[in-house]
Amino acid sequence: MHPKELIARRVAQEIAPRSLVNLGIGIPTLVSDYLDESLGVFFQAENGAVGMGHRPPEGMTDRHLTDAGGRFVSFVPGASTIDSAFSFGLIRGGHLDLTVLGALQVDEKGHLANWMIPGQYTPGMGGAMDLVTGAKKVIVAMQHTAKGEAKIVPECTLPLTSQRRVDLIVTELAVLKPEDDGLHLIERAPNVPLEVILEMTEASLIHDPDVPEMRVGC
């Protein structure tokens, strides 16, 4: 299974029926492909799409239907389009049940950095700060490392997106949960030894001797 698919499948298990969910750019956009539309989940995007479904098949795209990253989407029955002011009203008003975001770094305290790298061009902060602050639950969906560098670190060295602690971190190696006493390793990916996770993680992890494996289906 491709690492990004594994992450998306595992995140999909965290989504409750009939919830309103925002999916960030990158790996988070894959999550809707692994969720049954009969669950009645409505996916929202900052550009004003509410009720996105699976990715449309080749030849069935509509240039008017995209998510915030410009990716073509489909709409489920009952979907609607709203303006940006209304869309951010949903976010800032605390109406989102969940947001799933990518990350540049996450630290032991659960702080997220995902909007800029100093010295590099940044088109804008997007909606990340609003989403992390306004959503009822925040899940980070990201690959465990980037170009050999750890992304789960003792303390973020990049500008923080929010002072709020995220609720869950899902990578292709592990599922981690920030708590008051530190960062807990609660699941490991299938056939991934604990030693590999510890080696690829700069942050200190709290874990049981026997960490259960993720169940991601196929």
Phi, psi and omega in degrees: 000136179295142182307319181293323178294318179301315179298312182297318179298318182291319179297321181303331180292343182271356187265123181278150176303147174060031178260163177254120192230136173256134177247123179286181182282147178096223182306319181305329181296341181282342189301320184297337180290344184245024178235131181291126181296342179291348179286348176074025178282134176254121178265135183243146175234150185300334182284358173111012176269128177229117181107037180284145178249207180294163175300135181290148178293162179305131179089354182246017180282153176235121185296347179272350183247097179223161173271188185293340178267005181083011180277135180295140180226167171250164177245145176265163177304133182095357180291160180211165172242140182227166179279171185297323180299316179293319181300313179286340172295321175298318183290306185288337181277001178079024183269349179280128176286328186202143166235142177242120187232152170279177182207150169270321177210151167223141183248182185300332180275357182086011177284143185248136170236116184212012188245342178199155169244117182307135180092349178250150181298132177233118182292341181156165183281349181063214181254009188302316182296319178295318183294314181294326181280323190265333184288149180290329180220141181236123175244133174263126177241110185204162172283151191294326179225168176225115180054040178083356181262138179294142176251346176255107196235164178300318178211134181299134175260349176266160181302132181289147175279324181200158174278350181287143176279134176287163185266330184203147176235125180238123175235180178287353180251330191200165168242127183234147182230116176288133176229178181300327183268001179138194185261117184263132172270112186252339177211152173239153180293155180306130176066017176258116180293152178304321183299325180293317180298315180296322180292326184270003184239122178281329180291152174284136182243140173263128184204156172282161178300326181244099181271126182292156178276149171298151170244107186243001181068203181208000000 
